[in-house]
Structure formats: structure tokens, C-alpha cells
Amino acid sequence: QVQLVESGGGSVHSGGSLKLSCAASGSGFTYRRYCLGWFRQAPGKEREEVAAIDSDGSATYAGSVKGRFTISQDNAKNTLYLQMNSLKPEDTAMYYCASTPWGGICPTQEYFFTSWGQGTQVTVSS
């Protein structure tokens, strides 16, 4: 089992920055090939993938956050990060990290991801 715990959410004004962290633990975490992703869900909307990174370090981003968000990982700390700059009110959502064993380009669909954190709230005011 893999346990994921997010932190770093909060409330900021438009244009501000936040850095989310996702600490991973558990016997099932050390996959040789995997995908790690950040998803978000705003009230009344479906959950969407924001960014993902694979075991080779290749990252993909949703068009709405490209150039503003950066996903990264620290393998030594078993931690995934999401640096969010130039935040907009439309970035307001619950943010979740997720993981799955995977070979190849990371999927964008949430149903491919097997482990999920509980989420951390990000609120951006105008």
C-alpha cells in the first residue's frame, strides 16, 4: 500500500505563489517505473489532471497551468512537489496527489492512478 499526504495549501491573492508537497510512504511506493500526478477539483467540476511526472523525470502539464506551475520530485525524500506561480482565482480547488505504477507517458485520466492523498485546499482571491 502507498500512503500519500499533501501539504502546503492555503489562501493567496491573485498573482501569488504556493508550493504543494506530497509525502509518500508505504511498501508499494518504490516502483521501478511510475507516474506521479497532481490533480485538482473545483466545486461543481470534475477532477482534472494539472501535472504529471514519470520515473524518467519527464513532466506534462495541463494547458491552463503551463508556464505557471512546475512539478518536481525528490526521490531521496519520497516527496512530490508542485510549485504554483502567478495564481489565478480559477486555480481555486482541492488539490490531490496521486501515484501509479506505469511505463511510458503518464496518463491524464484519474482512473489510471491507484493511490491518492486526501487533498489540500488552494484558494486564490482576486
PDB file of C-alpha atoms in Angstrom:
ATOM      1  CA  GLN A   1       0.000   0.000   0.000  1.00  0.00           C
ATOM      2  CA  VAL A   2       1.080   3.543  -0.751  1.00  0.00           C
ATOM      3  CA  GLN A   3       0.187   6.421   1.509  1.00  0.00           C
ATOM      4  CA  LEU A   4       0.224   9.953   0.157  1.00  0.00           C
ATOM      5  CA  VAL A   5      -0.096  13.065   2.297  1.00  0.00           C
ATOM      6  CA  GLU A   6      -0.391  16.517   0.755  1.00  0.00           C
ATOM      7  CA  SER A   7       0.511  19.797   2.425  1.00  0.00           C
ATOM      8  CA  GLY A   8       1.177  23.399   1.515  1.00  0.00           C
ATOM      9  CA  GLY A   9      -2.251  24.582   0.513  1.00  0.00           C
ATOM     10  CA  GLY A  10      -3.648  27.877   1.686  1.00  0.00           C
ATOM     11  CA  SER A  11      -5.184  31.183   0.679  1.00  0.00           C
ATOM     12  CA  VAL A  12      -3.361  33.702  -1.504  1.00  0.00           C
ATOM     13  CA  HIS A  13      -4.193  36.714  -3.596  1.00  0.00           C
ATOM     14  CA  SER A  14      -4.194  36.620  -7.362  1.00  0.00           C
ATOM     15  CA  GLY A  15      -0.622  36.631  -8.648  1.00  0.00           C
ATOM     16  CA  GLY A  16       0.707  34.916  -5.559  1.00  0.00           C
ATOM     17  CA  SER A  17       2.575  31.636  -5.219  1.00  0.00           C
ATOM     18  CA  LEU A  18       2.225  28.404  -3.285  1.00  0.00           C
ATOM     19  CA  LYS A  19       4.259  25.226  -3.183  1.00  0.00           C
ATOM     20  CA  LEU A  20       2.435  21.978  -2.555  1.00  0.00           C
ATOM     21  CA  SER A  21       4.171  18.898  -1.207  1.00  0.00           C
ATOM     22  CA  CYS A  22       3.144  15.259  -1.281  1.00  0.00           C
ATOM     23  CA  ALA A  23       4.969  12.879   1.026  1.00  0.00           C
ATOM     24  CA  ALA A  24       4.843   9.220   0.045  1.00  0.00           C
ATOM     25  CA  SER A  25       5.330   6.179   2.214  1.00  0.00           C
ATOM     26  CA  GLY A  26       4.422   2.532   2.271  1.00  0.00           C
ATOM     27  CA  SER A  27       5.723  -0.711   0.913  1.00  0.00           C
ATOM     28  CA  GLY A  28       4.256  -0.234  -2.529  1.00  0.00           C
ATOM     29  CA  PHE A  29       5.863   3.101  -3.305  1.00  0.00           C
ATOM     30  CA  THR A  30       9.187   2.027  -4.727  1.00  0.00           C
ATOM     31  CA  TYR A  31       8.017   1.173  -8.229  1.00  0.00           C
ATOM     32  CA  ARG A  32      10.744   0.969 -10.836  1.00  0.00           C
ATOM     33  CA  ARG A  33       8.562   2.783 -13.345  1.00  0.00           C
ATOM     34  CA  TYR A  34       5.743   5.024 -12.238  1.00  0.00           C
ATOM     35  CA  CYS A  35       3.750   8.177 -12.726  1.00  0.00           C
ATOM     36  CA  LEU A  36       3.087  10.802 -10.087  1.00  0.00           C
ATOM     37  CA  GLY A  37       0.422  13.379 -10.675  1.00  0.00           C
ATOM     38  CA  TRP A  38      -1.281  16.428  -9.260  1.00  0.00           C
ATOM     39  CA  PHE A  39      -4.992  16.712  -9.817  1.00  0.00           C
ATOM     40  CA  ARG A  40      -7.479  19.356  -8.747  1.00  0.00           C
ATOM     41  CA  GLN A  41     -11.203  19.561  -8.306  1.00  0.00           C
ATOM     42  CA  ALA A  42     -13.160  22.777  -8.035  1.00  0.00           C
ATOM     43  CA  PRO A  43     -16.709  22.827  -6.649  1.00  0.00           C
ATOM     44  CA  GLY A  44     -19.156  21.582  -9.241  1.00  0.00           C
ATOM     45  CA  LYS A  45     -16.435  20.493 -11.628  1.00  0.00           C
ATOM     46  CA  GLU A  46     -14.789  17.215 -12.499  1.00  0.00           C
ATOM     47  CA  ARG A  47     -11.357  16.381 -11.191  1.00  0.00           C
ATOM     48  CA  GLU A  48      -8.667  17.205 -13.723  1.00  0.00           C
ATOM     49  CA  GLU A  49      -5.002  16.467 -14.006  1.00  0.00           C
ATOM     50  CA  VAL A  50      -2.820  19.524 -13.531  1.00  0.00           C
ATOM     51  CA  ALA A  51       0.609  17.991 -13.998  1.00  0.00           C
ATOM     52  CA  ALA A  52       2.343  14.637 -14.002  1.00  0.00           C
ATOM     53  CA  ILE A  53       5.871  13.352 -13.927  1.00  0.00           C
ATOM     54  CA  ASP A  54       7.177   9.914 -14.791  1.00  0.00           C
ATOM     55  CA  SER A  55      10.044   7.857 -13.428  1.00  0.00           C
ATOM     56  CA  ASP A  56      12.367   9.310 -16.093  1.00  0.00           C
ATOM     57  CA  GLY A  57      11.586  12.819 -14.911  1.00  0.00           C
ATOM     58  CA  SER A  58       9.511  13.803 -17.921  1.00  0.00           C
ATOM     59  CA  ALA A  59       6.746  16.218 -16.985  1.00  0.00           C
ATOM     60  CA  THR A  60       3.458  17.109 -18.637  1.00  0.00           C
ATOM     61  CA  TYR A  61       1.095  19.942 -17.832  1.00  0.00           C
ATOM     62  CA  ALA A  62      -2.456  20.957 -18.479  1.00  0.00           C
ATOM     63  CA  GLY A  63      -2.648  23.869 -20.880  1.00  0.00           C
ATOM     64  CA  SER A  64      -4.237  26.084 -18.259  1.00  0.00           C
ATOM     65  CA  VAL A  65      -1.197  25.901 -15.971  1.00  0.00           C
ATOM     66  CA  LYS A  66       1.686  25.524 -18.410  1.00  0.00           C
ATOM     67  CA  GLY A  67       4.314  28.143 -17.758  1.00  0.00           C
ATOM     68  CA  ARG A  68       2.965  28.875 -14.274  1.00  0.00           C
ATOM     69  CA  PHE A  69       3.180  25.523 -12.450  1.00  0.00           C
ATOM     70  CA  THR A  70       6.187  23.245 -12.093  1.00  0.00           C
ATOM     71  CA  ILE A  71       6.065  19.636 -10.938  1.00  0.00           C
ATOM     72  CA  SER A  72       9.156  18.056  -9.432  1.00  0.00           C
ATOM     73  CA  GLN A  73      10.170  15.172  -7.239  1.00  0.00           C
ATOM     74  CA  ASP A  74      12.813  14.468  -4.652  1.00  0.00           C
ATOM     75  CA  ASN A  75      13.409  10.743  -4.737  1.00  0.00           C
ATOM     76  CA  ALA A  76      15.623  10.820  -1.659  1.00  0.00           C
ATOM     77  CA  LYS A  77      12.746  12.281   0.346  1.00  0.00           C
ATOM     78  CA  ASN A  78       9.987  10.371  -1.451  1.00  0.00           C
ATOM     79  CA  THR A  79       8.280  13.701  -1.986  1.00  0.00           C
ATOM     80  CA  LEU A  80       6.443  15.216  -4.926  1.00  0.00           C
ATOM     81  CA  TYR A  81       6.109  18.980  -5.308  1.00  0.00           C
ATOM     82  CA  LEU A  82       4.006  21.430  -7.254  1.00  0.00           C
ATOM     83  CA  GLN A  83       5.299  24.972  -7.444  1.00  0.00           C
ATOM     84  CA  MET A  84       2.439  27.268  -8.400  1.00  0.00           C
ATOM     85  CA  ASN A  85       3.199  30.811  -9.516  1.00  0.00           C
ATOM     86  CA  SER A  86       1.031  33.600 -10.911  1.00  0.00           C
ATOM     87  CA  LEU A  87      -2.008  32.040  -9.299  1.00  0.00           C
ATOM     88  CA  LYS A  88      -5.438  32.981 -10.582  1.00  0.00           C
ATOM     89  CA  PRO A  89      -8.867  32.750  -8.948  1.00  0.00           C
ATOM     90  CA  GLU A  90      -9.688  29.919 -11.357  1.00  0.00           C
ATOM     91  CA  ASP A  91      -6.917  27.869  -9.766  1.00  0.00           C
ATOM     92  CA  THR A  92      -9.038  27.630  -6.624  1.00  0.00           C
ATOM     93  CA  ALA A  93      -9.668  23.950  -5.945  1.00  0.00           C
ATOM     94  CA  MET A  94      -8.824  20.976  -3.784  1.00  0.00           C
ATOM     95  CA  TYR A  95      -5.502  19.620  -4.962  1.00  0.00           C
ATOM     96  CA  TYR A  96      -4.667  15.926  -4.810  1.00  0.00           C
ATOM     97  CA  CYS A  97      -1.530  13.970  -5.478  1.00  0.00           C
ATOM     98  CA  ALA A  98      -1.717  10.513  -6.964  1.00  0.00           C
ATOM     99  CA  SER A  99       0.598   7.726  -7.990  1.00  0.00           C
ATOM    100  CA  THR A 100       0.544   4.602 -10.096  1.00  0.00           C
ATOM    101  CA  PRO A 101       2.997   2.079 -11.469  1.00  0.00           C
ATOM    102  CA  TRP A 102       3.299   2.976 -15.134  1.00  0.00           C
ATOM    103  CA  GLY A 103       5.626   2.599 -18.076  1.00  0.00           C
ATOM    104  CA  GLY A 104       5.559   5.322 -20.703  1.00  0.00           C
ATOM    105  CA  ILE A 105       3.903   8.715 -20.951  1.00  0.00           C
ATOM    106  CA  CYS A 106       1.802   9.448 -17.883  1.00  0.00           C
ATOM    107  CA  PRO A 107      -1.954   9.168 -18.342  1.00  0.00           C
ATOM    108  CA  THR A 108      -4.217  12.149 -17.812  1.00  0.00           C
ATOM    109  CA  GLN A 109      -7.253  10.147 -16.705  1.00  0.00           C
ATOM    110  CA  GLU A 110      -7.666   9.797 -12.971  1.00  0.00           C
ATOM    111  CA  TYR A 111      -8.864   6.217 -13.123  1.00  0.00           C
ATOM    112  CA  PHE A 112      -5.385   5.035 -14.079  1.00  0.00           C
ATOM    113  CA  PHE A 113      -3.961   6.269 -10.779  1.00  0.00           C
ATOM    114  CA  THR A 114      -4.124   3.728  -7.972  1.00  0.00           C
ATOM    115  CA  SER A 115      -3.158   5.701  -4.858  1.00  0.00           C
ATOM    116  CA  TRP A 116      -4.467   9.080  -3.752  1.00  0.00           C
ATOM    117  CA  GLY A 117      -3.895  11.579  -0.998  1.00  0.00           C
ATOM    118  CA  GLN A 118      -6.634  13.293   0.958  1.00  0.00           C
ATOM    119  CA  GLY A 119      -6.133  16.658  -0.719  1.00  0.00           C
ATOM    120  CA  THR A 120      -5.104  20.165   0.257  1.00  0.00           C
ATOM    121  CA  GLN A 121      -7.205  23.259  -0.407  1.00  0.00           C
ATOM    122  CA  VAL A 122      -5.914  26.121  -2.512  1.00  0.00           C
ATOM    123  CA  THR A 123      -7.924  29.338  -2.558  1.00  0.00           C
ATOM    124  CA  VAL A 124      -6.973  32.292  -4.742  1.00  0.00           C
ATOM    125  CA  SER A 125      -8.797  35.567  -4.238  1.00  0.00           C
ATOM    126  CA  SER A 126      -8.932  38.389  -6.752  1.00  0.00           C
TER     127      SER A 126
END
